[in-house]
Short mmCIF file of C-alpha atoms and ligand atoms in Angstrom, two decimals:
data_model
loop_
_atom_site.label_atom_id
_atom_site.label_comp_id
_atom_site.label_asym_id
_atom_site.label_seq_id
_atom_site.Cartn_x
_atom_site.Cartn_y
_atom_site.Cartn_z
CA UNK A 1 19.26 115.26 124.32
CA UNK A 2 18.27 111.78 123.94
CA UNK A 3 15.54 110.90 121.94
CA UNK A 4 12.58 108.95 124.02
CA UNK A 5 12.09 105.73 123.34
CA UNK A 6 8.39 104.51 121.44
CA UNK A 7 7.06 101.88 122.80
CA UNK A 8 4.49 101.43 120.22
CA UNK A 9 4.30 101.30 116.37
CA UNK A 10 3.62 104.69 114.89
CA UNK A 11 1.88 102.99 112.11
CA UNK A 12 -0.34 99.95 113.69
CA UNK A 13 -0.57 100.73 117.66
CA UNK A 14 0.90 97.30 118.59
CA UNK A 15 3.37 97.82 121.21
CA UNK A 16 7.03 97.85 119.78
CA UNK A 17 9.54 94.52 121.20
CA UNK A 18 12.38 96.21 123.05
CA UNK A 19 15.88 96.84 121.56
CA UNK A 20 17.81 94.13 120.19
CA UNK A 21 18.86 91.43 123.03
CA UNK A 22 22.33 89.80 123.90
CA UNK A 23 21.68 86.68 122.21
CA UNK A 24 22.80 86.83 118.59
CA UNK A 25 22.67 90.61 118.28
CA UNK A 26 23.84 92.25 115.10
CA UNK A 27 27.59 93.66 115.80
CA UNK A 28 27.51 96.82 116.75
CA UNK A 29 30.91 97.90 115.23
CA UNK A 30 29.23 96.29 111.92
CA UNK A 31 26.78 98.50 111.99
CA UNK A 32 28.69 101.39 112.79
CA UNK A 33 31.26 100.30 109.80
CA UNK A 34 28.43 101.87 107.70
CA UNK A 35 29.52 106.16 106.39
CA UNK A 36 26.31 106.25 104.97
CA UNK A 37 28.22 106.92 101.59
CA UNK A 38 26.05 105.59 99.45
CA UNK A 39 28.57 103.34 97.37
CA UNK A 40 26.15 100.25 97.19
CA UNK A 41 22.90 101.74 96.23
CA UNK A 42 23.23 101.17 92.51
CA UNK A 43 24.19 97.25 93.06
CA UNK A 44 20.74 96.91 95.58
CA UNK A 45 17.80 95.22 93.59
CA UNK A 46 15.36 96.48 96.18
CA UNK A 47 16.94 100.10 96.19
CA UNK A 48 17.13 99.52 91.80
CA UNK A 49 13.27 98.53 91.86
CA UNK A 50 11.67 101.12 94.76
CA UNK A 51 14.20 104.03 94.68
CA UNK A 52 13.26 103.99 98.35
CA UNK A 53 15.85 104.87 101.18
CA UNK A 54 14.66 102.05 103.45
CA UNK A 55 15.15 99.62 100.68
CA UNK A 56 18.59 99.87 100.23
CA UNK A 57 21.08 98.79 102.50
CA UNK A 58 21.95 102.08 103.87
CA UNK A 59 18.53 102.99 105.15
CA UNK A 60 18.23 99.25 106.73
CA UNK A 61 21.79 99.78 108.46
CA UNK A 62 20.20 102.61 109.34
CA UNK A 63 17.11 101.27 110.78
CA UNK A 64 19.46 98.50 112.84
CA UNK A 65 21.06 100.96 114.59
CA UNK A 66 17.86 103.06 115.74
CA UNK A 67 16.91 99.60 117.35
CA UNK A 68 20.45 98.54 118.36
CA UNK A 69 20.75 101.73 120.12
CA UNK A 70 17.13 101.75 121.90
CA UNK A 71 16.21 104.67 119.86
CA UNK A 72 13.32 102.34 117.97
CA UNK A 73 11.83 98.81 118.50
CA UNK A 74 11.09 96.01 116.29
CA UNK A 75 8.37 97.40 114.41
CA UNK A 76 5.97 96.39 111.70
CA UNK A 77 7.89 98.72 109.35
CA UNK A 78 11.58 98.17 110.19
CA UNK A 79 10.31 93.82 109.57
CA UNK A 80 8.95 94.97 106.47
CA UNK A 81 12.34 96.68 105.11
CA UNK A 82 14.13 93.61 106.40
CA UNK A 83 11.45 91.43 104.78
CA UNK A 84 12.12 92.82 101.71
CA UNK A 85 16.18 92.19 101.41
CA UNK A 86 16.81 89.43 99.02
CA UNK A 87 19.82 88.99 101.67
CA UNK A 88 21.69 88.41 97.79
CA UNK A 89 24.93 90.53 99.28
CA UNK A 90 25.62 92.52 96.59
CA UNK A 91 25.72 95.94 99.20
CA UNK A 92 28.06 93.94 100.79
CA UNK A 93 30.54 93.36 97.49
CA UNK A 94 30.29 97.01 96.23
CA UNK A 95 30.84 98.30 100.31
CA UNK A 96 34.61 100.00 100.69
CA UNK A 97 34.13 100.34 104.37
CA UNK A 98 33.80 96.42 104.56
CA UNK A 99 30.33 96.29 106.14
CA UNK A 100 29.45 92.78 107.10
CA UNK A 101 26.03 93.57 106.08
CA UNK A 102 25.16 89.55 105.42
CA UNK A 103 26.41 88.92 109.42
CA UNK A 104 23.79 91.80 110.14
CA UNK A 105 21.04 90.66 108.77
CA UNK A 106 20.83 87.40 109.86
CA UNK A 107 21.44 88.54 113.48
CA UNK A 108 18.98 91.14 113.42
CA UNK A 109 16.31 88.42 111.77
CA UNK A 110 17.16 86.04 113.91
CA UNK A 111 15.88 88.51 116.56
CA UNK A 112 12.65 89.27 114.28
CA UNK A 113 11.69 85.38 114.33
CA UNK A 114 12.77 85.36 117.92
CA UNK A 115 10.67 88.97 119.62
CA UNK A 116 8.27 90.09 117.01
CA UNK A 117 5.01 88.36 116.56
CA UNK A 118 4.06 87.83 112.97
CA UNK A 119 0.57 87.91 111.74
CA UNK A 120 -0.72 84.07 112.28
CA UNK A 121 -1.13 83.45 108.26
CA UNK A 122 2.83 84.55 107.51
CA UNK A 123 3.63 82.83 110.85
CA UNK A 124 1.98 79.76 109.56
CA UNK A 125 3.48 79.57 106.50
CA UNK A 126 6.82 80.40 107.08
CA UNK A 127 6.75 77.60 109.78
CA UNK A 128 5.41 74.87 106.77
CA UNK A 129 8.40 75.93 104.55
CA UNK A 130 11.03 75.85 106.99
CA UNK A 131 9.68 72.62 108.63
CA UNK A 132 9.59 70.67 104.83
CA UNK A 133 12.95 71.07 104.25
CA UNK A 134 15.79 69.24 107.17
CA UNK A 135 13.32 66.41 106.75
CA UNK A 136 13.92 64.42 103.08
CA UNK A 137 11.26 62.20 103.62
CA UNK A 138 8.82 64.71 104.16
CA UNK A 139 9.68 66.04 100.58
CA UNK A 140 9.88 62.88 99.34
CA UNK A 141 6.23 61.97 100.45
CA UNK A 142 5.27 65.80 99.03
CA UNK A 143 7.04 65.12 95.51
CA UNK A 144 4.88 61.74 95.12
CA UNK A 145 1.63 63.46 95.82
CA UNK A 146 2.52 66.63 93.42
CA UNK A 147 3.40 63.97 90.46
CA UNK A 148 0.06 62.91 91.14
CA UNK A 149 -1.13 65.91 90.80
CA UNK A 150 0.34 67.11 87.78
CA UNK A 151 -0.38 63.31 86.33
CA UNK A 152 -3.72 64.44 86.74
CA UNK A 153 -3.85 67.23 84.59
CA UNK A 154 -4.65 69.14 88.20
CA UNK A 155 -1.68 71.26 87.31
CA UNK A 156 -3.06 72.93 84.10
CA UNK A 157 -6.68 73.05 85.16
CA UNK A 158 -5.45 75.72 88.54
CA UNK A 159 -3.31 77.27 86.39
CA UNK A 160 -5.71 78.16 83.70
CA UNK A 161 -8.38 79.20 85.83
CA UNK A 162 -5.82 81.33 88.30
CA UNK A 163 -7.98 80.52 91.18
CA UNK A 164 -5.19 79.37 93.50
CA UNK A 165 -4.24 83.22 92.72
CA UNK A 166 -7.16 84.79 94.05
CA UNK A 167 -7.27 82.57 97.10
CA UNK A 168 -3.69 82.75 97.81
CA UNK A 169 -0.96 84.54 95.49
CA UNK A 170 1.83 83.03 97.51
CA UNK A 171 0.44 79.11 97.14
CA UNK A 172 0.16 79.92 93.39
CA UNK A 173 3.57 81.17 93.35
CA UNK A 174 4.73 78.30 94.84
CA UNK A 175 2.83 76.00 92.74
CA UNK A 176 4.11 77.82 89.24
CA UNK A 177 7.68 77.45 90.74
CA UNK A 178 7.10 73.61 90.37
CA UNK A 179 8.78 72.14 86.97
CA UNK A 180 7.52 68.61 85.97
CA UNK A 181 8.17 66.57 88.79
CA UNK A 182 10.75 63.55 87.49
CA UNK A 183 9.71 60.15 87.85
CA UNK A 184 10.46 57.72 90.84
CA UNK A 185 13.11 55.68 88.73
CA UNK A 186 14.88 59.68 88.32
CA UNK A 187 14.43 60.37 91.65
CA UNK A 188 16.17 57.31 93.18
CA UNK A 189 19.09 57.93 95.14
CA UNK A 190 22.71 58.33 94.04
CA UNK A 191 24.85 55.30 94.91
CA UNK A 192 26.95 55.80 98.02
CA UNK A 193 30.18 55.50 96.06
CA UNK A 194 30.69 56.45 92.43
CA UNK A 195 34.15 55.84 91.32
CA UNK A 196 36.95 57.75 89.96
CA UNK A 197 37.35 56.99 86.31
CA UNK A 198 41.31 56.07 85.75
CA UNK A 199 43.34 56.93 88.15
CA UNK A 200 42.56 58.20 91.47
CA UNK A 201 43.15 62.19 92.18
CA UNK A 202 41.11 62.21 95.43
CA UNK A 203 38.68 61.09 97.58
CA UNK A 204 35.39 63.80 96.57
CA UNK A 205 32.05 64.47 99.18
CA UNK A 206 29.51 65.54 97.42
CA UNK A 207 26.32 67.92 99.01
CA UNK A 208 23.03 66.15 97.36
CA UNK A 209 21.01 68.70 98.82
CA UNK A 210 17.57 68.73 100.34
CA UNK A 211 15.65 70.19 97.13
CA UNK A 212 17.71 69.23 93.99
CA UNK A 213 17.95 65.35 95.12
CA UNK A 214 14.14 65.23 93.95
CA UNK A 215 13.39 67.94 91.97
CA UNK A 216 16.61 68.13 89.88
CA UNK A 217 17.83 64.72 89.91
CA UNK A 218 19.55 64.84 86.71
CA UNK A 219 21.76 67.51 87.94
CA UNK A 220 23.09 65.36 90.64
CA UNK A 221 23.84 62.91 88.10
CA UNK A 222 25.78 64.79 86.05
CA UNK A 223 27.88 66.31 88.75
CA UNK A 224 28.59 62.91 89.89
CA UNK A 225 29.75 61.62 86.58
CA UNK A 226 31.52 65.04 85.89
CA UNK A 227 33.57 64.40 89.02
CA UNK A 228 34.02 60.66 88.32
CA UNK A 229 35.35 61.77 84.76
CA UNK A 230 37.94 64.28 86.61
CA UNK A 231 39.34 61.56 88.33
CA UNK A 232 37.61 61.40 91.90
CA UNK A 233 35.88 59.19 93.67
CA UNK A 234 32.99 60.85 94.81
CA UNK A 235 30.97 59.89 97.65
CA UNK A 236 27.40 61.00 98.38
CA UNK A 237 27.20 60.17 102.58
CA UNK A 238 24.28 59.12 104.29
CA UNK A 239 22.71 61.43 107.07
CA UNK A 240 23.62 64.36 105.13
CA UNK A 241 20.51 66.33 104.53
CA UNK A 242 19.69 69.95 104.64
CA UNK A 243 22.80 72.39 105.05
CA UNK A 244 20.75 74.92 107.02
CA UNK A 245 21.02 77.57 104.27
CA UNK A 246 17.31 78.53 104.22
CA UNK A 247 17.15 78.71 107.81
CA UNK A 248 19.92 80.55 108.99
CA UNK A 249 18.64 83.32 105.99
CA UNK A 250 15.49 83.05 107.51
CA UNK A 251 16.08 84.13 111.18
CA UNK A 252 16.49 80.35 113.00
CA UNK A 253 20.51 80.27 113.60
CA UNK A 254 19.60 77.65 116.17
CA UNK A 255 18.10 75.56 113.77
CA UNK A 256 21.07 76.58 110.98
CA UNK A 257 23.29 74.82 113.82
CA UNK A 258 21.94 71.79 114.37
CA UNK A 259 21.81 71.28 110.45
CA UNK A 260 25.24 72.63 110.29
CA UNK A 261 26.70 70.02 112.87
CA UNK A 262 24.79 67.18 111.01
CA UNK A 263 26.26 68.00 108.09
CA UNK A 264 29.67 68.69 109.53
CA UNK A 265 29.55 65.34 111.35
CA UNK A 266 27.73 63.42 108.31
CA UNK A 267 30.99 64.58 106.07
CA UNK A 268 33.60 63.73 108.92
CA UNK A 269 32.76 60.16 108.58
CA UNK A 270 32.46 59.99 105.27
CA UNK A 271 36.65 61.10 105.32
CA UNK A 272 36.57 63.00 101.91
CA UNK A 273 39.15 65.37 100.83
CA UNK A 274 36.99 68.01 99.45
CA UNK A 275 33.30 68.83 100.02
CA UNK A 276 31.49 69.33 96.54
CA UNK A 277 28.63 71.45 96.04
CA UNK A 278 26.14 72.52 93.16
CA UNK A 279 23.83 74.61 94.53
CA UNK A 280 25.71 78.09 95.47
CA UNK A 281 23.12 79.14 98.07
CA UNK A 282 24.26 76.24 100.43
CA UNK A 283 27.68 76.19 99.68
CA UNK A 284 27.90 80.01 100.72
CA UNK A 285 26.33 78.67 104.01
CA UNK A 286 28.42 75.67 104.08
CA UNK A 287 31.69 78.00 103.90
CA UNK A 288 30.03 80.19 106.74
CA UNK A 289 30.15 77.39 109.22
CA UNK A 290 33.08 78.75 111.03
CA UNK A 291 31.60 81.80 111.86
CA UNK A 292 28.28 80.00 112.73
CA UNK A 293 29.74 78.19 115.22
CA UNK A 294 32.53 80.35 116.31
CA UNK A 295 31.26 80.69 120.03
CA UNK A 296 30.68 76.53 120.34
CA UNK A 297 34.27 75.04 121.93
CA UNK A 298 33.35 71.74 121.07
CA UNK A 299 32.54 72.44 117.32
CA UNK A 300 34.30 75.63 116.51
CA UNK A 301 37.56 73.34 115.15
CA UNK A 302 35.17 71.02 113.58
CA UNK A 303 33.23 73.14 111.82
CA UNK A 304 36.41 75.24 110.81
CA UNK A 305 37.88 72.30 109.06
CA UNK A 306 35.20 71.11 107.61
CA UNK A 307 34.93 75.11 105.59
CA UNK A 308 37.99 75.01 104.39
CA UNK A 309 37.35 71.83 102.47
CA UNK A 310 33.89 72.66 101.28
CA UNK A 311 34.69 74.25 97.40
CA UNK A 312 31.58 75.02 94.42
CA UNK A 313 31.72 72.44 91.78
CA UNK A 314 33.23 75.04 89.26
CA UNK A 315 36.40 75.98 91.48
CA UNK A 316 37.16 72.31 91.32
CA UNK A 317 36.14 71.94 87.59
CA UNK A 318 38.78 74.89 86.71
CA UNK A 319 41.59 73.07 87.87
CA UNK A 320 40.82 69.90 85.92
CA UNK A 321 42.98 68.57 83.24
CA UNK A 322 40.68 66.58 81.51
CA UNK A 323 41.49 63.25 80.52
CA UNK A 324 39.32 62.89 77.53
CA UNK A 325 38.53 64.89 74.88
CA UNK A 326 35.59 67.08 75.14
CA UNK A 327 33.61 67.23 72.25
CA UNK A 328 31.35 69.80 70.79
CA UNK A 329 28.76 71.77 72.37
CA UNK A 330 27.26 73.76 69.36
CA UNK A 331 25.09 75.98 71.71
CA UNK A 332 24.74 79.50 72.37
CA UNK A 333 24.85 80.06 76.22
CA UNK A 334 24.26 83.18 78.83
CA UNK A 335 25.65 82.95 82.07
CA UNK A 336 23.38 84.14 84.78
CA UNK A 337 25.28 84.50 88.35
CA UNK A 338 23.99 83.43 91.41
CA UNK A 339 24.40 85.91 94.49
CA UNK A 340 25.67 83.12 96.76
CA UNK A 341 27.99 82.67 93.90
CA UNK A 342 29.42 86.27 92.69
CA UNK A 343 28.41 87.61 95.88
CA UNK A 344 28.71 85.29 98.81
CA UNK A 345 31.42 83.10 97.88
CA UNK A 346 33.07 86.00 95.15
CA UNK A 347 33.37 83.11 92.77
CA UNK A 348 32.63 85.21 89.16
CA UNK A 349 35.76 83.63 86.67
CA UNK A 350 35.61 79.70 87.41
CA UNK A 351 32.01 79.22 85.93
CA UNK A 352 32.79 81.26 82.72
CA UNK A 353 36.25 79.38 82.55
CA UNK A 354 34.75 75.87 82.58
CA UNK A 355 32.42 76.90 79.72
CA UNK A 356 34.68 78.40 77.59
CA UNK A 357 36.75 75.54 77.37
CA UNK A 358 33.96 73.39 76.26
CA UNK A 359 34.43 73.43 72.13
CA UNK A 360 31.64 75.21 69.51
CA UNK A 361 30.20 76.68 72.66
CA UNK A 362 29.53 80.60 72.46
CA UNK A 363 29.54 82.40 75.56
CA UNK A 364 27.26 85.59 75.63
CA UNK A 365 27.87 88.07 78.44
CA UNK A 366 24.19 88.62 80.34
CA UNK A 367 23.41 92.23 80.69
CA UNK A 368 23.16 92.80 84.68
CA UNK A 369 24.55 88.62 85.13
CA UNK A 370 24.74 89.48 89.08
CA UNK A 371 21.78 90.84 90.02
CA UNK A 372 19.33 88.96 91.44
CA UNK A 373 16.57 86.80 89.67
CA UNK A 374 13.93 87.18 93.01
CA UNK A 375 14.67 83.39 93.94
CA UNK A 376 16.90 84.19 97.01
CA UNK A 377 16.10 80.96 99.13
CA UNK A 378 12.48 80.61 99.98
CA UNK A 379 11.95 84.87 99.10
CA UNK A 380 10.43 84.20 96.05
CA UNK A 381 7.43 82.34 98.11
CA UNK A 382 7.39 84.99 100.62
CA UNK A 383 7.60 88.30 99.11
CA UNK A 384 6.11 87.29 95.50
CA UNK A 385 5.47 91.45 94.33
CA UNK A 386 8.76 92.06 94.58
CA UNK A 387 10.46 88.59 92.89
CA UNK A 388 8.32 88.63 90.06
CA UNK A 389 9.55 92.30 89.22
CA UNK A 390 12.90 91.20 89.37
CA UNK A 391 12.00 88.26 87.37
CA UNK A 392 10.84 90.07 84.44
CA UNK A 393 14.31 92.36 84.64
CA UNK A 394 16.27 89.11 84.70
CA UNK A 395 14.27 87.72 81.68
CA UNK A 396 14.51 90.72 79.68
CA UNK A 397 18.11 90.60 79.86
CA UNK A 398 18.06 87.08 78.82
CA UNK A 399 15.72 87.66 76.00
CA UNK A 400 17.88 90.40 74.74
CA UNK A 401 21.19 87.82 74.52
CA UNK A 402 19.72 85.64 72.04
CA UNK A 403 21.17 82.89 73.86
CA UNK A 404 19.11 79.00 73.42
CA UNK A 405 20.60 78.67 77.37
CA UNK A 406 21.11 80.01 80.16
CA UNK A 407 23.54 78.57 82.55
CA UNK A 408 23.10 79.13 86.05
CA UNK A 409 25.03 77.77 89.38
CA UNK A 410 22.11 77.70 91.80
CA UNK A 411 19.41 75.57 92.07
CA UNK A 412 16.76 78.65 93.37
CA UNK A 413 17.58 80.21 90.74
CA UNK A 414 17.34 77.09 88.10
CA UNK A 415 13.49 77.12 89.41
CA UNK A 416 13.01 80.75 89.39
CA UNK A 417 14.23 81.59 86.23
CA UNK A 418 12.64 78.45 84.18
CA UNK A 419 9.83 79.78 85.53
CA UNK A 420 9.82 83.26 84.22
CA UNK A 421 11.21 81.32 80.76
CA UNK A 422 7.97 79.35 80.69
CA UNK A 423 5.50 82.52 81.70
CA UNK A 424 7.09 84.07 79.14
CA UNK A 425 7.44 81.08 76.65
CA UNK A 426 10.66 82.38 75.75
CA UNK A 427 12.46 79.18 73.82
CA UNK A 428 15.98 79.19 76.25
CA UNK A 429 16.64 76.03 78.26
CA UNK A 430 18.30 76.68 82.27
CA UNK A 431 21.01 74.06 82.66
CA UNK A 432 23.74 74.10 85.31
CA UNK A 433 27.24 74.72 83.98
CA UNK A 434 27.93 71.05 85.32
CA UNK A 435 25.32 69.73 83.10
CA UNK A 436 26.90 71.57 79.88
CA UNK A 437 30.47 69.95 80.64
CA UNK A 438 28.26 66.68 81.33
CA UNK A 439 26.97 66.92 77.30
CA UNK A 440 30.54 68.27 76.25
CA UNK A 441 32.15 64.62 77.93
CA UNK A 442 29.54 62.11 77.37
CA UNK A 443 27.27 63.67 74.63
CA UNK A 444 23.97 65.83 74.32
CA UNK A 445 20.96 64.32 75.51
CA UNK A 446 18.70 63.56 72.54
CA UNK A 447 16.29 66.43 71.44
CA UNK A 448 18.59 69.38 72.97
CA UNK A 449 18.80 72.56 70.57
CA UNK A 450 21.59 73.52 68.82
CA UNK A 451 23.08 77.09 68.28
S1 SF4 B 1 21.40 92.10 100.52
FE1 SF4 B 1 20.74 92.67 98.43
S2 SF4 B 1 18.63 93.36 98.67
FE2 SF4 B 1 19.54 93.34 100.74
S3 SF4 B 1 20.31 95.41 101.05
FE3 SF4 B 1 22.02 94.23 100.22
S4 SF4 B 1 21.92 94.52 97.99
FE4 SF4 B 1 19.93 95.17 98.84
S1 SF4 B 2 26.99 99.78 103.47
FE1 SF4 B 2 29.02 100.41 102.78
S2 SF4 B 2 28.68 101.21 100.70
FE2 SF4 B 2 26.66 101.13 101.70
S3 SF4 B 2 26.38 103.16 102.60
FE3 SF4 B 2 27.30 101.88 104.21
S4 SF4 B 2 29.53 102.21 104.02
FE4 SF4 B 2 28.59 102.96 102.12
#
C-alpha cells in the first residue's frame, strides 16, 4: 500500500514544499544507482564525525528518493542533512555502483534554494555571500575597507574580546578566515600578457579567480611566472571573473550558467590553447561545464570545448621539461589534497610528482591527505560546528607529520587550513605546490624556513 503523503514537517509544523519539480530534478536512475551497500561510509567526513545514517551519503540518497518519489517533502530535516554535505565527493570516488552523487546534490539543492523557505537570517546571509563574489569590484571595494580594518588594530581588538562570537559565530568565522590582507601595490592586476620565456610551447589562459586575485595575489604571480618559465605565454583575459563554482554548489545553477557562459565566452576570445587553473574547486566546476549546459543548443558545443581544454596547473606542470635547473628546496613538506582535486577532478599523482622533482625537498605522506579540511566553498561560513571539527582532524594530522609546510592545491582550503595553523600556532607555512616550484626556479623568498 502506498504510504500517504505529509504535507507538513513532523518536527516544526510548517507545511512541507511538494516533491521535487521538473526543472533541474535530481536523476532518478542516479538515485536509484544507490544498493544501499554501504561502500562509502568510511570515506564520508560527516558520516566519520556524527556516525549518523542521515549524514552519510546513503541515508541522504535515501532521503532524495522519499522526496523524488512523493513519499516526503522538502523538510526542515531532509535541508539540514543536505546542509550538512561538504558536497567534497569522496562517496562518490569510493561508490562501485557509480552513483553520480555530486549531479544529485546540486539538483536536489538547487530545488532547496528554489521551494523551501529558509529562515530570513540564513536567507540573508547566504544571499550577501553569493552576491560578493561574480562581482570583483565589489570585493575589491570590501578588501580596501578590511585592510583598514586590520591597519587599525580592529582585527586583534574583536578577536581578543570574542564578541563578534557571541553576536554572531558565523561573522566571526568569517572574520578569523581572513589572513593579512596584501597591500594595493600586491593586489594590482596581472598584466594581460606575460610571455613565454625561450621558446614558445603554447599559447596558456589562465583562471585569476574571483577570491585569490585579492586575497592571494602572490599565488597568481607565481603561477604566472611558473608557466612563463615552462615555456607559455600565458594570458590572464579580461571579463573573466567568477567561474560559478560557489554557486552552482550552493543551489543557483541558473546563476552557475550565466557565470559559466561568461567565462566560456571571456576564454573564447582570448584564443588560448589550454585553460590554467590554481584553485581546484573551480577548475572541477570549470571541467563540469558540459554537463551544465548540456540541455542549451546554442552553448552545449561551446561549453564542451571549452572543458576539454580547461587542465589544473599540476597536470600541466607534470609534463614539463624544464628548461632550467631547479635548485634546492631544503624544506620538509605535507601534501594536503583538495576534494575538487582527488575527488572531483581524480587528480591524486601530478601534485606529488611536481614536488618530488623539486631537489632537497622531503615529501611526507599526510595521514587522511583526502579528507576534507571543512573549507568546501563557502561551508566553512555556513555550517561553522561542523568545519571546525574537521579542522582540528586535519590539523592533527598535520601536526603529527612534522612537516614546516603544507602544500595544498585549493585556495578554500589555503584559508581554512592557515587558519586552524594560526588557532593553533602550530609553526607550518600553507603554500600552493605552484609556489614551491616558484622558490625551486627563481629562489626562496627571504625569511622562509628551512627543513
Ligand atoms: S559529498 Fe562528502 S560529505 Fe557529502 S555525502 Fe559525500 S562524502 Fe559525505
Ligand atoms: S552511494 Fe554507492 S557506495 Fe554508497 S551506499 Fe550507495 S551504492 Fe553503496
Amino acid at each position: 500500500m502506498p504510504t500517504a503523503v505529509a504535507t507538513r514537517s513532523a518536527e516544526s509544523g510548517r507545511p512541507l514544499a511538494p516533491a521535487f519539480d521538473a526543472v533541474d530534478r535530481p536523476d532518478r536512475e542516479g538515485i536509484l544507482d544507490c544498493v544501499h551497500c554501504g561502500l562509502c561510509l568510511p570515506s564520508c567526513p560527516t558520516y566519520l564525525t556524527t556516525g549518523l545514517e542521515m549524514a552519510s551519503p546513503r541515508g541522504r540518497i535515501h532521503l532524495m528518493r522519499a522526496v523524488d518519489e512523493g513519499q516526503a517533502g522538502i523538510s526542515a530535516d531532509f535541508v539540514k542533512h543536505l546542509d550538512q554535505c561538504l558536497g567534497c565527493l569522496a562517496c562518490q570516488t569510493a561508490c562501485p555502483s557509480g552513483v553520480p552523487y555530486g549531479y544529485l546534490l546540486e539538483a536536489a539543492r538547487t530545488q532547496i534554494e528554489r521551494r523551501y523557505e529558509r529562515p530570513a537570517g540564513d536567507r540573508r546571509l547566504r544571499r550577501v555571500i553569493l552576491s560578493l563574489f561574480p562581482h570583483p569590484e565589489r570585493l575589491a571595494w570590501l578588501l580596501v575597507a578590511l585592510s583598514w580594518y586590520q591597519r587599525l588594530g580592529l582585527s586583534g581588538v574583536v578577536r581578543n574580546t570574542g564578541l563578534l562570537a557571541l553576536l554572531s559565530p558565523r561573522l566571526a568565522q568569517m572574520e578569523a578566515l581572513l589572513p593579512e590582507v596584501p597591500s594595493a601595490a600586491a593586489r594590482r592586476p596581472l598584466p594581460g600578457v606575460t610571455p613565454a620565456v625561450g621558446q614558445r610551447l603554447g599559447r596558456v589562459g589562465f583562471l585569476t579567480g574571483c577570491v585569490q586575485r585579492f586575497v592571494l595575489p602572490d599565488l597568481n604571480r607565481a603561477t604566472a611566472r611558473v608557466l612563463a618559465a615552462a615555456g607559455y605565454e600565458v594570458v590572464s583575459p579580461q571579463g573573466q571573473g567568477c567561474c560559478g563554482a560557489l554557486h552552482l554548489h550552493s543551489g543557483d545553477l541558473e546563476t552557475g550558467r550565466a557565470l559559466a557562459r561568461r567565462t566560456i565566452q571571456a576564454f573564447e576570445r582570448a584564443q588560448v590553447d589550454l585553460v590554467a587553473v590554481n584553485a581546484a574547486g573551480c577548475g572541477a566546476a570549470m571541467k563540469e561545464y558540459g554537463h551544465l549546459l548540456r540541455d542549451d543548443a546554442e552553448w552545449r558545443s561551446r561549453a564542451e570545448a571549452f572543458r576539454a581544454r580547461v587542465r589544473d596547473i599540476s597536470q600541466i606542470l607534470a609534463g614539463v621539461s624544464w628548461r632550467q635547473e631547479l635548485k634546492p628546496v631544503p624544506v620538509t613538506v605535507t601534501y594536503h589534497e583538495a576534494c575538487h582535486l582527488a575527488h572531483a577532478q581524480r587528480i591524486r599523482k601530478e601534485p606529488r610528482l611536481i614536488l618530488q622533482r623539486i631537489p632537497d625537498l622531503q615529501l611526507v605522506e599526510l595521514p587522511e591527505s583526502d579528507l576534507c579540511c571543512g573549507s568546501a566553498g563557502v561551508y566553512n561560513l555556513l555550517q561553522t560546528e561542523m568545519a571546525g571539527r574537521l579542522l582540528q582532524r586535519k590539523i592533527d594530522r598535520i601536526r603529527e607529520t612534522g612537516a614546516s609546510v603544507v602544500a595544498i592545491g585549493n585556495v578554500g582550503c589555503l584559508l581554512q587550513i592557515g587558519l586552524g595553523l594560526r588557532q593553533a600556532k602550530l609553526p607550518v607555512r600553507t603554500v600552493h605546490p605552484v609556489e614551491l616550484v616558484d622558490w625551486s626556479l627563481h629562489g626562496m623568498p627571504d625569511g622562509e624556513p628551512r627543513a
